[in-house]
Coordinates of N, CA and C in Angstrom, one line a residue:
M1 N 57.5 133.9 71.0 CA 58.2 132.7 71.5 C 59.7 132.8 71.9
E2 N 60.0 132.5 73.1 CA 61.5 132.8 73.8 C 62.3 131.5 73.0
S3 N 63.5 131.8 72.4 CA 64.6 130.9 72.3 C 65.0 130.3 73.0
L4 N 65.6 128.9 72.5 CA 66.1 128.2 73.7 C 67.3 128.4 74.3
S5 N 68.1 129.4 73.6 CA 69.2 130.2 74.4 C 68.7 131.0 75.6
A6 N 67.8 131.9 75.0 CA 67.1 132.8 76.2 C 66.6 132.1 77.3
H7 N 65.6 130.9 76.9 CA 65.5 130.1 78.1 C 66.2 129.5 79.1
L8 N 67.2 128.9 78.4 CA 68.4 128.4 79.2 C 69.0 129.7 80.3
I9 N 69.2 130.8 79.6 CA 69.6 131.8 80.3 C 68.8 132.3 81.7
K10 N 67.8 132.4 81.0 CA 66.8 132.4 82.2 C 66.5 131.6 83.4
R11 N 66.6 130.2 83.0 CA 66.6 129.1 83.8 C 67.9 129.2 84.6
G12 N 69.3 129.3 83.8 CA 70.5 129.3 84.6 C 70.5 130.5 85.8
K13 N 69.8 131.5 85.6 CA 69.5 132.5 86.5 C 68.9 132.2 87.9
K14 N 67.9 131.5 87.4 CA 66.8 131.1 88.5 C 67.8 129.8 89.2
L15 N 68.7 129.1 88.6 CA 69.4 128.1 89.2 C 70.5 128.6 90.0
S16 N 71.0 129.6 89.6 CA 72.1 130.6 90.1 C 71.3 131.1 91.4
Y17 N 70.3 131.5 91.6 CA 69.9 131.9 92.9 C 69.4 130.8 93.7
L18 N 68.9 129.9 93.4 CA 68.6 128.4 94.3 C 69.8 128.0 94.9
L19 N 71.0 127.9 94.1 CA 72.4 127.5 94.6 C 73.2 128.5 95.4
R20 N 72.8 129.7 95.1 CA 73.7 130.7 96.1 C 73.0 131.4 96.7
H21 N 71.9 131.9 97.0 CA 71.3 132.5 97.9 C 69.9 132.0 98.8
D22 N 69.3 131.1 98.2 CA 68.0 130.4 98.9 C 68.3 130.1 100.2
K23 N 67.9 131.2 101.1 CA 67.8 130.6 102.4 C 66.7 129.8 102.9
S24 N 65.8 129.5 102.2 CA 64.7 128.6 102.5 C 65.1 127.1 102.3
Y25 N 66.1 126.8 101.6 CA 66.5 125.4 101.5 C 67.7 125.1 102.7
T26 N 68.0 124.0 103.2 CA 68.9 123.5 104.2 C 70.2 122.8 103.3
F27 N 71.1 123.5 102.9 CA 72.2 123.0 102.1 C 72.8 122.2 103.1
D28 N 73.9 121.2 102.5 CA 74.9 120.6 103.3 C 76.0 121.6 103.6
E29 N 77.1 121.3 104.4 CA 78.0 122.0 104.6 C 78.8 122.5 103.6
H30 N 79.0 121.9 102.3 CA 79.6 122.3 101.3 C 78.8 122.5 100.1
G31 N 77.6 123.1 100.3 CA 76.9 123.9 99.5 C 76.1 123.1 98.5
W32 N 76.1 121.8 98.4 CA 75.3 120.6 97.7 C 73.6 121.0 97.9
R33 N 73.2 120.9 96.8 CA 71.6 120.7 96.6 C 71.2 119.4 96.2
E34 N 70.2 119.1 96.6 CA 69.8 117.7 95.7 C 69.2 117.8 94.6
V35 N 69.5 117.3 93.6 CA 69.1 117.5 92.3 C 67.5 117.1 92.1
S36 N 67.0 116.1 93.1 CA 65.6 115.7 93.1 C 64.9 116.9 93.5
D37 N 65.2 117.9 94.5 CA 64.7 118.8 95.0 C 64.3 119.7 94.0
L38 N 65.3 120.3 92.9 CA 65.2 121.0 91.9 C 64.3 120.5 90.9
V39 N 64.3 119.3 90.7 CA 63.4 118.7 89.7 C 61.9 118.5 90.3
A40 N 61.8 118.3 91.4 CA 60.2 118.3 92.0 C 59.9 119.4 92.3
N41 N 60.5 120.3 93.0 CA 60.0 121.6 93.4 C 60.1 122.9 92.8
H42 N 61.1 122.6 91.7 CA 61.6 124.2 90.9 C 61.1 123.7 89.5
G43 N 60.8 122.7 89.0 CA 60.4 122.5 87.4 C 61.6 122.1 86.6
F44 N 62.8 121.9 87.4 CA 64.0 121.6 86.4 C 63.7 120.1 85.8
T45 N 64.3 119.9 84.6 CA 64.5 118.4 84.2 C 65.9 118.2 84.3
M46 N 66.5 117.0 84.6 CA 67.9 116.7 84.5 C 68.4 117.1 83.3
E47 N 67.9 116.8 82.1 CA 68.5 117.2 81.1 C 68.7 118.8 80.9
E48 N 67.9 119.5 81.5 CA 68.1 120.9 81.4 C 69.3 121.4 82.5
L49 N 69.3 120.7 83.7 CA 70.3 121.1 84.5 C 71.6 120.6 83.8
C50 N 71.5 119.6 83.2 CA 73.1 119.0 82.3 C 73.6 120.0 81.2
E51 N 72.3 120.6 80.7 CA 72.8 121.8 79.7 C 73.2 123.0 80.3
I52 N 72.7 123.5 81.3 CA 73.1 124.6 81.9 C 74.4 124.4 82.2
V53 N 74.7 123.1 83.3 CA 76.0 123.0 83.8 C 77.1 123.2 82.6
A54 N 76.7 122.3 81.6 CA 77.8 122.1 80.4 C 77.9 123.5 79.7
T55 N 76.8 124.3 79.5 CA 77.1 125.4 78.4 C 77.4 127.0 79.3
N56 N 77.2 126.7 80.7 CA 77.7 128.1 81.4 C 79.2 128.7 81.1
N57 N 79.0 129.9 80.6 CA 80.3 130.2 79.9 C 81.2 130.6 81.4
K58 N 81.2 130.5 82.2 CA 81.6 130.7 83.5 C 82.0 129.7 84.3
K59 N 81.4 128.5 83.9 CA 81.4 127.3 84.5 C 81.2 127.3 86.1
R60 N 80.0 127.9 86.5 CA 79.6 128.3 87.7 C 79.2 127.2 88.3
Y61 N 78.8 126.0 87.7 CA 78.1 125.1 88.5 C 78.7 123.7 88.6
E62 N 78.8 122.6 89.2 CA 79.1 121.5 89.3 C 78.5 120.5 89.8
F63 N 78.2 119.2 89.3 CA 77.6 118.1 89.9 C 78.5 117.3 90.8
S64 N 77.8 116.5 91.8 CA 78.6 115.5 92.4 C 79.1 114.5 91.9
E65 N 80.0 113.5 92.0 CA 80.3 112.7 91.1 C 79.3 111.5 90.6
N66 N 78.1 111.4 91.7 CA 77.0 110.4 91.3 C 75.7 111.2 90.6
M67 N 76.0 112.6 90.4 CA 75.0 113.5 89.8 C 73.7 113.6 90.6
T68 N 73.9 113.1 91.8 CA 72.6 113.4 92.4 C 72.6 114.6 93.3
H69 N 73.7 115.5 93.3 CA 73.9 117.0 94.0 C 74.4 117.8 93.1
I70 N 74.1 118.9 93.3 CA 74.6 120.1 92.2 C 75.0 121.4 93.2
R71 N 75.9 122.0 92.8 CA 76.4 123.1 93.7 C 76.8 124.3 92.6
A72 N 76.7 125.6 93.3 CA 77.5 126.6 92.7 C 79.2 126.6 93.2
R73 N 80.0 127.0 92.6 CA 81.3 127.0 92.9 C 81.5 128.3 93.4
Q74 N 81.2 129.3 93.7 CA 81.1 130.6 94.5 C 80.3 131.5 94.3
G75 N 80.0 132.7 94.9 CA 79.0 133.7 94.6 C 78.0 133.5 95.9
H76 N 78.6 132.5 96.9 CA 77.1 132.5 97.8 C 76.9 133.7 98.6
S77 N 75.8 134.0 99.1 CA 75.3 134.7 100.3 C 75.1 134.0 101.6
I78 N 74.8 132.4 101.4 CA 74.6 131.6 102.3 C 76.1 131.1 102.7
Q79 N 75.9 130.7 104.3 CA 77.4 130.3 104.8 C 77.3 128.7 104.4
V80 N 78.4 128.7 103.3 CA 78.8 127.3 102.9 C 80.2 127.1 102.6
D81 N 80.8 125.9 102.9 CA 82.2 125.5 102.5 C 82.4 124.9 101.2
V82 N 82.5 125.8 100.3 CA 82.7 124.9 99.0 C 84.1 124.3 98.6
E83 N 84.7 124.3 99.6 CA 86.0 123.6 99.7 C 87.0 124.1 98.7
L84 N 87.2 125.5 99.0 CA 88.1 126.3 98.0 C 89.6 125.9 98.3
A85 N 90.4 125.9 97.5 CA 91.8 125.6 97.6 C 92.6 127.1 98.0
E86 N 93.3 126.8 99.1 CA 94.0 128.3 99.1 C 95.3 128.3 98.3
A87 N 95.4 129.4 97.7 CA 96.6 129.4 96.9 C 97.3 131.0 96.5
T88 N 98.3 130.6 95.9 CA 99.1 131.8 95.9 C 98.8 132.8 94.5
P89 N 98.3 133.8 94.7 CA 97.6 134.5 93.4 C 98.8 135.0 92.5
P90 N 98.6 135.4 91.0 CA 99.7 136.0 90.1 C 99.6 137.3 91.1
D91 N 100.7 138.0 90.4 CA 101.0 139.4 90.9 C 99.8 140.2 90.8
M92 N 99.0 140.3 89.7 CA 98.1 141.4 89.5 C 96.7 140.6 89.3
L93 N 95.7 140.9 89.9 CA 94.3 140.3 89.6 C 93.6 141.9 89.2
Y94 N 92.2 141.6 88.9 CA 91.4 142.5 88.4 C 90.0 142.4 89.1
H95 N 89.5 143.5 89.4 CA 88.2 143.6 89.6 C 87.3 144.5 89.2
G96 N 86.3 144.3 88.2 CA 85.2 144.9 87.5 C 84.2 145.4 88.4
T97 N 84.0 146.5 88.1 CA 82.6 147.1 88.9 C 82.1 148.2 87.9
A98 N 81.2 149.2 88.4 CA 80.6 150.2 87.8 C 81.3 151.3 88.0
K99 N 81.4 152.5 87.3 CA 82.2 153.6 87.5 C 81.5 154.3 88.7
S100 N 80.1 154.1 88.6 CA 79.3 154.8 90.0 C 80.0 154.2 91.4
F101 N 80.7 153.2 91.3 CA 81.0 152.4 92.7 C 82.3 153.2 93.1
E102 N 83.2 153.8 92.0 CA 84.6 153.7 91.8 C 85.1 154.6 93.1
D103 N 84.5 155.6 93.2 CA 85.0 156.5 94.4 C 84.9 155.9 95.7
S104 N 83.8 155.3 95.9 CA 83.8 154.3 97.2 C 84.9 153.6 97.4
I105 N 85.2 152.6 96.3 CA 85.8 151.7 96.7 C 87.4 152.2 96.7
M106 N 87.6 153.4 95.9 CA 88.9 154.0 96.1 C 89.3 154.4 97.7
N107 N 88.4 154.7 98.2 CA 88.3 155.2 99.7 C 88.3 154.2 100.6
Q108 N 87.4 153.1 100.2 CA 87.0 151.9 101.3 C 87.6 150.7 101.0
G109 N 87.9 150.4 99.7 CA 88.3 149.2 99.4 C 87.2 148.2 98.8
V110 N 87.5 147.1 98.2 CA 86.6 146.3 97.7 C 86.0 145.4 98.9
Q111 N 84.7 145.5 99.3 CA 83.9 144.9 100.2 C 83.3 143.6 99.7
K112 N 83.0 142.6 100.3 CA 82.5 141.3 99.7 C 80.8 141.4 99.8
G113 N 80.4 142.4 100.6 CA 78.9 142.8 100.3 C 78.2 141.8 101.2
K114 N 77.2 141.0 100.6 CA 76.2 139.9 100.9 C 76.9 138.5 100.6
R115 N 78.1 138.6 99.8 CA 78.7 137.5 99.5 C 79.8 136.9 100.4
L116 N 80.2 135.8 100.4 CA 81.1 135.2 101.0 C 82.8 135.9 100.9
Y117 N 82.6 136.1 99.4 CA 84.2 136.6 99.0 C 84.0 137.7 98.0
V118 N 85.2 138.7 98.0 CA 85.3 139.3 96.6 C 85.8 138.5 95.7
H119 N 85.3 138.6 94.3 CA 85.7 138.0 93.4 C 86.6 138.8 92.2
L120 N 87.7 138.3 92.0 CA 88.9 138.7 91.0 C 88.9 138.1 90.2
S121 N 89.4 138.9 88.8 CA 89.6 138.0 87.8 C 91.2 138.1 87.1
T122 N 91.4 137.2 86.4 CA 93.1 137.0 85.9 C 93.2 138.1 84.6
T123 N 92.2 138.5 84.0 CA 92.4 139.3 83.1 C 91.5 140.6 83.0
I124 N 91.7 141.7 82.2 CA 91.1 142.8 82.3 C 90.0 142.8 81.6
E125 N 89.9 141.9 80.3 CA 88.7 141.6 79.6 C 87.7 141.0 80.4
A126 N 88.1 140.1 81.1 CA 87.1 139.6 82.2 C 86.5 140.3 83.2
A127 N 87.3 141.3 83.6 CA 86.6 142.2 84.5 C 86.1 143.2 84.0
I128 N 86.2 143.5 82.8 CA 85.3 144.6 82.1 C 83.9 143.8 81.9
K129 N 83.9 142.7 81.6 CA 82.6 142.0 81.2 C 82.0 141.8 82.6
V130 N 82.5 141.7 83.9 CA 81.8 142.0 85.3 C 81.4 143.2 85.5
G131 N 82.0 144.4 85.1 CA 81.8 145.8 85.5 C 80.7 146.3 84.5
A132 N 80.7 145.6 83.3 CA 79.5 146.1 82.6 C 78.2 145.5 83.0
R133 N 78.3 144.6 83.6 CA 76.8 144.1 84.3 C 76.0 144.8 85.2
H134 N 77.1 145.9 85.4 CA 76.4 146.8 86.8 C 76.4 148.5 86.0
G135 N 76.7 148.7 84.8 CA 76.8 150.0 84.5 C 78.0 150.2 83.5
E136 N 78.6 151.5 83.4 CA 79.7 152.0 82.9 C 80.9 151.0 83.4
P137 N 81.6 150.3 82.6 CA 82.6 149.3 83.6 C 83.9 150.1 84.0
V138 N 84.5 149.9 84.9 CA 85.7 150.5 85.6 C 86.4 149.2 85.9
V139 N 87.6 148.9 85.4 CA 88.7 148.0 86.2 C 89.6 148.4 87.1
L140 N 89.3 147.7 88.2 CA 90.5 148.1 89.0 C 91.8 147.0 89.4
C141 N 92.8 147.4 89.4 CA 94.1 146.7 89.2 C 94.4 146.6 90.6
I142 N 94.6 145.1 91.2 CA 94.8 144.6 92.6 C 95.9 144.0 92.7
D143 N 96.8 144.5 93.6 CA 98.4 144.3 94.1 C 98.1 143.0 94.5
A144 N 97.9 141.7 94.1 CA 97.8 140.5 94.9 C 98.9 139.9 95.1
K145 N 100.2 140.3 94.6 CA 101.4 139.9 95.3 C 101.7 140.4 96.5
R146 N 101.4 141.8 96.7 CA 101.6 142.6 98.1 C 100.6 142.1 99.0
M147 N 99.4 141.7 98.6 CA 98.5 141.5 99.5 C 98.8 140.1 100.1
S148 N 99.1 139.1 99.4 CA 99.7 137.9 99.8 C 100.9 137.7 100.4
E149 N 101.9 138.7 100.3 CA 103.0 138.9 101.0 C 102.9 139.5 102.4
N150 N 101.8 140.0 102.3 CA 101.2 140.5 103.9 C 100.6 139.8 104.6
G151 N 100.2 138.6 104.0 CA 99.4 137.3 104.8 C 98.2 137.4 104.6
I152 N 97.5 138.2 103.4 CA 96.0 138.1 103.2 C 96.0 136.8 102.2
K153 N 95.1 136.0 102.5 CA 94.6 134.7 101.9 C 93.8 134.9 100.5
F154 N 94.3 133.8 99.7 CA 93.5 134.0 98.4 C 93.1 132.4 98.0
F155 N 92.0 132.5 97.5 CA 91.5 131.2 97.2 C 91.2 131.2 95.8
L156 N 91.5 130.0 95.2 CA 91.1 129.9 93.6 C 89.9 128.8 93.5
S157 N 88.7 129.2 93.0 CA 87.8 128.2 92.8 C 87.9 127.5 91.7
R158 N 87.4 126.3 91.3 CA 87.6 125.2 90.6 C 87.2 125.9 89.0
N159 N 86.6 127.1 88.8 CA 86.5 127.7 87.6 C 87.3 128.6 87.4
G160 N 88.4 129.1 88.0 CA 89.2 130.0 87.8 C 89.2 131.4 88.6
V161 N 88.1 131.3 89.0 CA 87.7 132.7 89.8 C 88.7 132.8 91.4
W162 N 89.2 134.1 91.3 CA 90.2 134.4 92.7 C 89.3 135.0 93.6
L163 N 89.3 134.3 94.9 CA 88.6 135.0 95.8 C 89.2 135.4 97.0
T164 N 89.0 136.4 97.8 CA 89.4 137.1 99.0 C 88.5 137.5 99.8
E165 N 88.8 137.9 101.1 CA 87.8 138.7 101.8 C 87.4 140.1 101.5
F166 N 88.5 140.6 101.6 CA 88.5 142.0 101.4 C 89.8 142.6 100.8
V167 N 89.5 143.7 99.8 CA 90.9 144.1 99.2 C 90.9 145.9 99.8
D168 N 91.7 145.9 100.6 CA 92.2 147.4 101.4 C 92.2 148.2 100.0
A169 N 92.0 149.6 99.9 CA 92.2 150.5 99.0 C 93.7 150.6 98.8
K170 N 94.6 150.3 99.7 CA 96.0 150.7 99.3 C 96.7 149.7 98.3
Y171 N 96.0 148.6 98.3 CA 96.1 147.7 97.1 C 95.7 147.7 95.7
I172 N 95.0 149.0 95.7 CA 94.4 149.1 94.3 C 94.7 150.3 93.6
K173 N 94.7 150.0 92.5 CA 94.9 151.1 91.2 C 94.1 151.3 90.3
L174 N 93.5 152.3 89.7 CA 92.4 152.2 88.5 C 93.3 151.9 87.3
S175 N 92.9 151.1 86.3 CA 93.2 150.5 85.3 C 92.9 151.7 84.2
K176 N 93.6 152.1 83.3 CA 93.7 153.1 82.4 C 93.1 152.1 81.3
K177 N 92.7 151.1 81.1 CA 91.7 150.2 80.2 C 90.6 150.1 80.6
A178 N 89.5 150.9 80.4 CA 88.1 150.7 80.7 C 87.2 150.1 79.7
S179 N 87.7 149.7 78.5 CA 86.7 148.9 77.6 C 87.7 148.4 76.7
P180 N 87.3 147.0 76.4 CA 88.2 146.5 75.4 C 88.8 147.2 74.2
D181 N 88.3 148.2 73.7 CA 89.0 149.0 72.8 C 90.1 150.0 73.1
L182 N 90.2 150.2 74.3 CA 91.2 151.2 75.0 C 92.6 150.6 75.1
K183 N 93.5 151.1 74.9 CA 94.9 150.6 75.3 C 95.3 151.1 76.7
S184 N 96.1 150.2 77.1 CA 96.2 150.6 78.6 C 97.6 151.5 78.6

């Protein structure tokens, strides 16, 4: 029998897909999806949605004020405007990836792929966690200050993830700290 937390994780992954990548649904311009659709057509309960939103460690989701709509805060492959605030980034940001992508990124930069933006972290530890999802983690140090000074826009999502459209290889260096137990 599946544990409650395993069940919520599984349902959270389904919700992530439905809010960020579901091309069969017509989202409003800001990426909101009707809660009633998720309940009627995808087997969610309001209580389950509230639990997923409240317990998601990355704070990926948010409800509208009246709780009738829900959206992901970033990570979309569908074209929506989640009303990101343009902001001046800290001097250094980090991108976690798998070692298997290191050579390509160091030559071609960090591409957004199918998503609308490249996701960047404020800490090495957070970047390690992201990279570990794809294999042996590698952390890239991004000279966000220089990028910003050169006119490249950054956006800060409501859950603290920094976003930009592309990171040119000239702004990247490899971190010496590739796992939490190594010193930089």
